[in-house]
Coordinates of C-alpha atoms in Angstrom, one line a residue:
X442 CA 96.6 97.8 28.8
X443 CA 99.6 99.3 30.7
X444 CA 100.2 97.6 34.0
X445 CA 101.7 99.4 37.1
X446 CA 105.3 98.5 37.7
X447 CA 106.0 96.1 40.6
X448 CA 107.3 97.6 43.8
X449 CA 110.8 96.3 43.2
X450 CA 110.9 98.1 39.8
X451 CA 110.5 101.5 41.4
X452 CA 113.6 103.6 42.1
X453 CA 115.3 102.9 45.4
X454 CA 114.9 106.5 46.7
X455 CA 111.2 106.4 46.0
X456 CA 110.8 103.0 47.7
X457 CA 112.7 104.4 50.7
X458 CA 110.4 107.4 50.7
X459 CA 107.3 105.2 50.8
X460 CA 108.6 103.0 53.6
X461 CA 109.5 106.0 55.7
X462 CA 106.1 107.5 55.4
X463 CA 104.4 104.2 56.0
X464 CA 106.4 103.9 59.2
X465 CA 105.3 107.4 60.3
X466 CA 101.7 106.3 59.6
X467 CA 102.1 103.4 62.0
X468 CA 103.7 105.6 64.7
X469 CA 101.0 108.2 64.2
X470 CA 98.2 105.6 64.7
X471 CA 99.9 104.4 67.9
X472 CA 100.3 108.0 69.1
X473 CA 96.6 108.7 68.3
X474 CA 95.5 105.7 70.3
X475 CA 97.6 106.7 73.3
X476 CA 96.4 110.3 73.2
X477 CA 92.8 109.1 72.9
X478 CA 93.3 106.8 76.0
X479 CA 94.7 109.8 78.0
X480 CA 91.9 112.1 77.0
X481 CA 89.3 109.5 77.8
X482 CA 90.8 109.0 81.3
X483 CA 90.9 112.8 81.9
X484 CA 87.3 113.2 80.7
X485 CA 85.9 110.4 82.8
X486 CA 88.0 111.4 85.9
X487 CA 86.8 115.0 85.6
X488 CA 83.1 113.9 85.4
X489 CA 83.5 111.6 88.4
X490 CA 85.2 114.3 90.5
X491 CA 82.5 116.8 89.6
X492 CA 79.8 114.2 90.7
X493 CA 81.6 113.6 94.0
X494 CA 81.8 117.3 94.6
X495 CA 78.1 117.8 93.8
X496 CA 77.1 115.0 96.1
X497 CA 79.2 116.4 99.0
X498 CA 77.8 119.9 98.5
X499 CA 74.2 118.8 98.1
X500 CA 74.4 116.6 101.2
X501 CA 75.9 119.5 103.2
X502 CA 73.2 121.9 102.0
X503 CA 70.3 119.5 102.8
X504 CA 71.8 118.9 106.3
X505 CA 72.0 122.7 106.9
X506 CA 68.4 123.2 105.7
X507 CA 67.2 120.6 108.2
X508 CA 69.1 122.5 110.9
X509 CA 67.3 125.7 110.0
X510 CA 63.9 124.1 110.1
X511 CA 64.5 122.3 113.3
X512 CA 65.8 125.5 115.0
X513 CA 62.7 127.3 114.0
X514 CA 60.4 124.5 115.2
X515 CA 62.3 124.2 118.5
X516 CA 62.1 128.0 119.0
X517 CA 58.3 127.9 118.3
X518 CA 57.8 125.0 120.8
X519 CA 59.7 126.9 123.5
X520 CA 57.6 130.0 122.9
X521 CA 54.4 128.0 123.2
X522 CA 55.6 126.3 126.4
X523 CA 56.4 129.7 127.9
X524 CA 53.1 131.1 126.9
X525 CA 51.2 128.2 128.5
X526 CA 53.3 127.7 131.7
X527 CA 55.1 131.0 132.1
X528 CA 58.1 128.9 133.2
X529 CA 61.3 130.7 132.6
X530 CA 63.1 127.4 131.8
X531 CA 61.5 127.5 128.3
X532 CA 63.4 130.7 127.5
X533 CA 66.9 129.0 127.5
X534 CA 66.0 126.5 124.6
X535 CA 64.4 129.4 122.8
X536 CA 67.5 131.5 122.9
X537 CA 69.7 128.5 122.0
X538 CA 67.5 127.7 119.0
X539 CA 67.6 131.4 117.9
X540 CA 71.5 131.2 117.9
X541 CA 71.5 127.9 116.1
X542 CA 69.2 129.3 113.4
X543 CA 71.6 132.3 112.8
X544 CA 74.6 129.9 112.7
X545 CA 72.9 127.6 110.2
X546 CA 72.1 130.6 107.9
X547 CA 75.7 131.5 107.9
X548 CA 76.7 127.9 107.1
X549 CA 74.1 127.8 104.3
X550 CA 75.4 130.9 102.7
X551 CA 79.0 129.5 102.8
X552 CA 77.9 126.1 101.4
X553 CA 76.1 127.7 98.4
X554 CA 79.2 129.7 97.7
X555 CA 79.8 132.1 94.8
X556 CA 78.8 129.5 92.2
X557 CA 75.2 129.4 93.4
X558 CA 72.6 129.9 90.7
X559 CA 70.1 132.8 90.7
X560 CA 67.2 130.5 91.8
X561 CA 69.3 129.2 94.7
X562 CA 70.1 132.7 95.8
X563 CA 66.4 133.7 95.5
X564 CA 65.4 130.7 97.7
X565 CA 68.1 131.6 100.2
X566 CA 66.7 135.1 100.4
X567 CA 63.2 133.7 101.0
X568 CA 64.5 131.6 103.8
X569 CA 66.2 134.5 105.5
X570 CA 63.1 136.7 105.2
X571 CA 60.7 134.0 106.5
X572 CA 63.0 133.2 109.4
X573 CA 63.4 136.9 110.3
X574 CA 59.6 137.3 110.3
X575 CA 59.1 134.2 112.4
X576 CA 61.6 135.2 115.1
X577 CA 60.2 138.8 115.1
X578 CA 56.8 137.4 116.0
X579 CA 58.3 135.0 118.6
X580 CA 60.4 137.8 120.1
X581 CA 57.4 140.2 120.3
X582 CA 55.2 137.5 122.0
X583 CA 57.8 136.6 124.6
X584 CA 58.4 140.2 125.3
X585 CA 54.7 140.7 126.0
X586 CA 54.6 137.6 128.2
X587 CA 57.6 138.9 130.2
X588 CA 55.7 142.2 130.8
X589 CA 52.6 140.2 132.0
X590 CA 50.5 141.2 129.0
X591 CA 49.0 137.7 128.5
X592 CA 45.9 138.8 126.5
X593 CA 48.1 140.9 124.1
X594 CA 50.5 138.0 123.6
X595 CA 47.5 135.6 123.0
X596 CA 46.1 138.1 120.4
X597 CA 49.5 138.4 118.7
X598 CA 49.8 134.6 118.4
X599 CA 46.2 134.3 117.0
X600 CA 46.9 136.9 114.3
X601 CA 48.7 134.1 112.4
X602 CA 51.8 136.0 111.2
X603 CA 54.0 133.5 112.9
X604 CA 52.1 130.6 111.2
X605 CA 52.4 132.2 107.8
X606 CA 56.1 132.9 108.3
X607 CA 56.6 129.2 109.2
X608 CA 54.8 128.1 106.2
X609 CA 56.9 130.3 103.9
X610 CA 60.0 129.1 105.6
X611 CA 59.1 125.4 105.1
X612 CA 58.2 126.0 101.4
X613 CA 61.4 127.9 100.7
X614 CA 63.4 125.1 102.3
X615 CA 61.6 122.5 100.3
X616 CA 62.2 124.4 97.0
X617 CA 65.9 124.9 97.7
X618 CA 66.2 121.2 98.6
X619 CA 64.5 120.3 95.3
X620 CA 67.0 122.4 93.3
X621 CA 69.9 120.7 95.0
X622 CA 68.4 117.2 94.3
X623 CA 67.8 118.2 90.6
X624 CA 71.4 119.4 90.2
X625 CA 72.6 116.2 91.7
X626 CA 70.5 114.1 89.3
X627 CA 71.8 116.2 86.4
X628 CA 75.5 115.8 87.4
X629 CA 75.0 112.0 87.9
X630 CA 73.5 111.8 84.4
X631 CA 76.6 113.5 83.0
X632 CA 78.9 111.2 84.9
X633 CA 77.0 108.1 83.6
X634 CA 77.2 109.5 80.1
X635 CA 81.0 109.8 80.5
X636 CA 81.2 106.3 81.7
X637 CA 79.0 105.0 78.9
X638 CA 81.5 106.5 76.4
X639 CA 84.3 104.3 77.8
X640 CA 83.5 101.0 76.2
X641 CA 82.8 102.4 72.6
X642 CA 85.9 104.6 72.7
X643 CA 88.0 101.8 74.1
X644 CA 86.7 99.6 71.3
X645 CA 87.8 102.2 68.7
X646 CA 91.2 102.5 70.4
X647 CA 91.6 98.8 70.3
X648 CA 90.8 98.8 66.6
X649 CA 93.4 101.5 66.1
X650 CA 96.0 99.5 67.9
X651 CA 95.2 96.4 65.9
X652 CA 95.4 98.5 62.7
X653 CA 98.8 99.8 63.7
X654 CA 100.1 96.3 64.4
X655 CA 98.7 95.1 61.0
X656 CA 100.3 98.1 59.2
X657 CA 103.6 97.3 61.0
X658 CA 103.3 93.7 60.0
X659 CA 102.6 94.7 56.4
X660 CA 105.6 97.0 56.4
X661 CA 107.9 94.3 57.7
X662 CA 106.5 91.8 55.2
X663 CA 107.0 94.2 52.3
X664 CA 110.5 95.0 53.4
X665 CA 111.4 91.3 53.8
X666 CA 109.8 90.5 50.4
X667 CA 111.7 93.2 48.6
X668 CA 115.0 92.1 50.2
X669 CA 114.3 88.5 49.4
X670 CA 113.5 89.0 45.8
X671 CA 116.5 91.4 45.2
X672 CA 119.2 89.3 47.0
X673 CA 121.0 86.1 46.4
X674 CA 121.2 83.2 48.8
X675 CA 123.3 85.0 51.4
X676 CA 121.4 88.2 51.1
X677 CA 118.1 86.3 51.3
X678 CA 119.2 84.9 54.7
X679 CA 120.3 88.3 56.0
X680 CA 117.0 89.9 54.8
X681 CA 114.9 87.3 56.7
X682 CA 116.9 87.9 59.8
X683 CA 116.5 91.6 59.5
X684 CA 112.7 91.3 59.0
X685 CA 112.4 89.1 62.1
X686 CA 114.5 91.6 64.1
X687 CA 112.3 94.5 62.9
X688 CA 109.2 92.6 63.9
X689 CA 110.6 91.9 67.3
X690 CA 111.8 95.4 67.8
X691 CA 108.5 96.9 66.7
X692 CA 106.6 94.6 69.1
X693 CA 109.1 95.4 71.9
X694 CA 108.8 99.1 71.4
X695 CA 105.0 99.1 71.3
X696 CA 104.9 97.1 74.6
X697 CA 107.4 99.3 76.3
X698 CA 105.7 102.5 75.1
X699 CA 102.3 101.5 76.4
X700 CA 103.7 100.1 79.6
X701 CA 105.5 103.4 80.3
X702 CA 102.5 105.6 79.4
X703 CA 100.2 103.5 81.5
X704 CA 102.6 103.8 84.5
X705 CA 102.9 107.6 84.0
X706 CA 99.0 108.0 83.8
X707 CA 98.4 105.8 86.9
X708 CA 101.2 107.2 89.1
X709 CA 100.6 110.8 88.2
X710 CA 96.9 110.4 89.1
X711 CA 97.9 109.2 92.6
X712 CA 100.0 112.3 93.4
X713 CA 98.0 114.9 91.5
X714 CA 96.2 117.6 93.5
X715 CA 93.7 118.6 90.8
X716 CA 93.0 118.2 87.1
X717 CA 95.4 121.0 86.1
X718 CA 98.3 119.4 88.0
X719 CA 97.3 116.0 86.6
X720 CA 97.4 117.3 83.0
X721 CA 100.7 119.2 83.5
X722 CA 102.4 116.1 85.2
X723 CA 101.3 113.8 82.4
X724 CA 102.2 116.3 79.6
X725 CA 105.7 116.9 80.9
X726 CA 106.5 113.3 81.5
X727 CA 105.2 112.1 78.1
X728 CA 107.2 115.0 76.5
X729 CA 110.4 113.7 78.1
X730 CA 109.5 110.2 76.9
X731 CA 108.9 111.6 73.4
X732 CA 112.3 113.3 73.4
X733 CA 114.1 110.1 74.4
X734 CA 112.2 108.2 71.8
X735 CA 113.2 110.7 69.1
X736 CA 116.8 110.3 70.0
X737 CA 116.6 106.5 69.7
X738 CA 115.1 106.9 66.3
X739 CA 117.6 109.6 65.1
X740 CA 114.7 112.0 64.5
X741 CA 114.0 115.6 65.7
X742 CA 115.9 118.5 67.1
X743 CA 116.9 116.6 70.3
X744 CA 118.3 113.8 68.2
X745 CA 120.4 116.2 66.1
X746 CA 122.1 117.4 69.3
X747 CA 122.4 114.1 71.1
X748 CA 123.1 111.4 68.5
X749 CA 126.6 110.0 67.9
X750 CA 127.7 107.1 65.9
X751 CA 126.6 104.0 67.8
X752 CA 125.1 106.0 70.7
X753 CA 124.4 109.4 72.2
X754 CA 126.3 112.2 73.9
X755 CA 125.9 112.1 77.7
X756 CA 126.7 115.8 78.0
X757 CA 124.1 116.8 75.4
X758 CA 121.5 114.6 77.1
X759 CA 122.2 116.2 80.5
X760 CA 122.1 119.7 78.9
X761 CA 118.8 119.1 77.1
X762 CA 117.2 117.8 80.3
X763 CA 118.1 120.7 82.6
X764 CA 119.3 123.8 80.8
X765 CA 115.7 125.0 80.0
X766 CA 115.2 125.7 83.8
X767 CA 118.4 127.7 84.3
X768 CA 118.6 131.5 85.0
X769 CA 120.7 134.0 86.9
X770 CA 119.4 132.8 90.2
X771 CA 119.1 129.1 89.2
X772 CA 122.7 128.2 88.4
X773 CA 124.0 125.1 86.7
X774 CA 127.5 123.6 86.8
X775 CA 128.4 120.7 84.5
X776 CA 131.6 118.8 84.8
X777 CA 132.5 115.7 82.7
X778 CA 134.0 114.5 79.5
X779 CA 131.8 114.0 76.4
X780 CA 131.0 110.3 76.9
X781 CA 128.9 108.3 74.5
X782 CA 126.2 106.1 76.0
X783 CA 124.3 103.3 74.3
X784 CA 120.9 104.0 72.7
X785 CA 119.1 101.7 75.0
X786 CA 120.2 103.8 78.0
X787 CA 118.9 107.1 76.6
X788 CA 115.2 106.6 77.6
X789 CA 115.6 105.5 81.2
X790 CA 118.4 108.1 81.9
X791 CA 116.5 110.9 80.1
X792 CA 113.4 110.2 82.2
X793 CA 115.4 110.2 85.4
X794 CA 117.1 113.5 84.6
X795 CA 113.7 115.1 83.6
X796 CA 112.1 113.9 86.9
X797 CA 115.1 115.3 89.0
X798 CA 115.0 118.6 87.1
X799 CA 111.2 118.9 87.7
X800 CA 111.7 118.1 91.4
X801 CA 114.5 120.7 91.7
X802 CA 112.2 123.4 90.3
X803 CA 109.2 122.4 92.5
X804 CA 110.9 121.5 95.8
X805 CA 114.7 121.7 95.4
X806 CA 117.5 124.2 94.8
X807 CA 115.7 125.9 91.8
X808 CA 112.5 126.5 93.8
X809 CA 113.9 129.9 94.6
X810 CA 117.6 130.2 94.0
X811 CA 120.6 127.9 94.3
X812 CA 123.2 125.8 92.5
X813 CA 122.8 122.5 90.7
X814 CA 126.1 120.6 90.1
X815 CA 126.1 117.6 87.7
X816 CA 129.3 115.7 87.4
X817 CA 130.1 112.4 85.7
X818 CA 133.1 110.3 85.0
X819 CA 134.0 106.9 83.7
X820 CA 135.7 104.5 86.1
X821 CA 136.5 101.1 84.7
X822 CA 133.4 99.6 83.1
X823 CA 131.0 102.0 85.0
X824 CA 129.8 105.5 84.4
X825 CA 129.3 107.5 87.6
X826 CA 126.9 110.5 87.5
X827 CA 126.5 112.7 90.6
X828 CA 123.5 115.1 90.9
X829 CA 124.1 117.6 93.8
X830 CA 121.7 120.4 94.7
X831 CA 122.8 123.2 96.9
X832 CA 120.3 125.7 98.2
X833 CA 121.3 129.3 98.7
X834 CA 120.6 129.7 102.5
X835 CA 122.0 133.2 102.8
X836 CA 118.4 134.6 103.1
X837 CA 117.3 132.0 105.6
X838 CA 115.5 129.8 103.1
X839 CA 114.7 126.3 104.5
X840 CA 115.2 123.2 102.4
X841 CA 112.1 121.2 101.7
X842 CA 113.0 117.9 99.9
X843 CA 109.5 117.4 98.7
X844 CA 108.0 113.9 98.5
X845 CA 110.4 111.1 98.7
X846 CA 107.9 108.6 97.4
X847 CA 105.4 108.3 94.6
X848 CA 106.1 108.3 90.9
X849 CA 109.7 109.6 91.4
X850 CA 110.8 106.7 93.6
X851 CA 109.0 104.2 91.3
X852 CA 110.7 105.7 88.2
X853 CA 114.2 105.6 90.0
X854 CA 113.8 101.9 90.7
X855 CA 112.6 101.1 87.2
X856 CA 115.2 103.2 85.5
X857 CA 118.0 101.7 87.6
X858 CA 116.9 98.3 86.5
X859 CA 116.8 99.3 82.8
X860 CA 120.2 100.9 83.1
X861 CA 121.6 97.7 84.7
X862 CA 123.0 99.9 87.5
X863 CA 122.1 101.6 90.8
X864 CA 120.5 104.9 91.7
X865 CA 120.8 106.3 95.3
X866 CA 119.2 109.4 96.7
X867 CA 120.4 111.2 99.8
X868 CA 118.4 114.1 101.4
X869 CA 120.7 116.5 103.3
X870 CA 120.2 119.9 105.0
X871 CA 121.3 121.8 101.8
X872 CA 119.5 119.7 99.2
X873 CA 119.3 116.3 97.6
X874 CA 122.2 114.3 96.2
X875 CA 121.6 111.5 93.6
X876 CA 124.3 109.0 92.7
X877 CA 123.8 107.0 89.4
X878 CA 126.1 104.2 88.3
X879 CA 125.5 102.2 85.2
X880 CA 127.6 100.1 82.8
X881 CA 129.6 102.0 80.2
X882 CA 129.3 101.2 76.5
X883 CA 132.3 103.2 75.2
X884 CA 132.2 104.5 71.6
X885 CA 134.6 107.0 70.0
X886 CA 132.9 110.4 70.0
X887 CA 132.4 112.1 66.7
X888 CA 131.7 115.7 65.7

């Protein structure tokens, strides 16, 4: 029987091809786990927000329904008191209750809103009709009493139209309240179902992460084994060191990736105004993280433009971060030699530039029109980069620096620490100025 050749007997290009795709499988598994965690958070957060909104709306509707019913009952009591005593003082609470009922109907219509169901609108119409009939009977009776026609007023009350209208009003209020409570129960059930999915999905994500780590360990072990069997004594020692380095690097990258994604998700949630803003904020920031990751791996379009031997082009990193936002009115000025920075500096600096560009579009010089000037230079062992925004105030535009806290400030502090340097922001009347200084890792530019 013919046996399959051992892995070391395969051609070197084929072995490299297998290792490359195995590596992509590991990264794909990790990316799937991260994406699943983000989608789970978005789904659960959306369900919880919908439940809170429904609770607030239902509570408001029930309070207004109580106001309508109390106004009708108070008006009826005032009418009966005036009929019995003919005391004019009963007319003031009657008129007040009539006005309160009209105000409550307006509030009820606004609380139901345009999203009200057909059944809710039907019950609202029933409440309006019943209330109109009730106050028509009360108005007519009080008018007869004011004219001294006591017998006619008594006969009008005994006809029972006011009683029937009150019964219809109470029944319609109860039905609308029941609809609101039923919708609240349904929304709560959907929220509980979303929460119930958290543990199983988190379990699946944990399994995916464990699988990714196992696959990475297998990849490292196979690489180390191949190198060990193919090399002599010195090559064996080098192969083992390389395997250890790969394992440590993989573990380090996984920890950093999840720590950064978790920070982006948590901090973006705090400053997001709604779900759409939350999704856009997370998407743009994780995309910037992906671009920086591709550069460190030497993969992708961004890497083709940025990578240099031993590092990356600072000019190309700046251009890829900001040029997508430029136009005739949103001008850009770059000034600096084509320095090469170390690979470990790409991710923190790329995220800072992306955050500054986003803030310039939202709140800064590119919100309407203006000039962004980015200058950098090397002084001694430090690289100094200046980000200066200048609003065009010819048309009387006023500068709004936006939020000076939140995720941006946290990112600046963390990035400065990773770069081993300092980042300072200054907010002036014509825009923000950011000064970044970090240690230079000079390499001779190529290409």
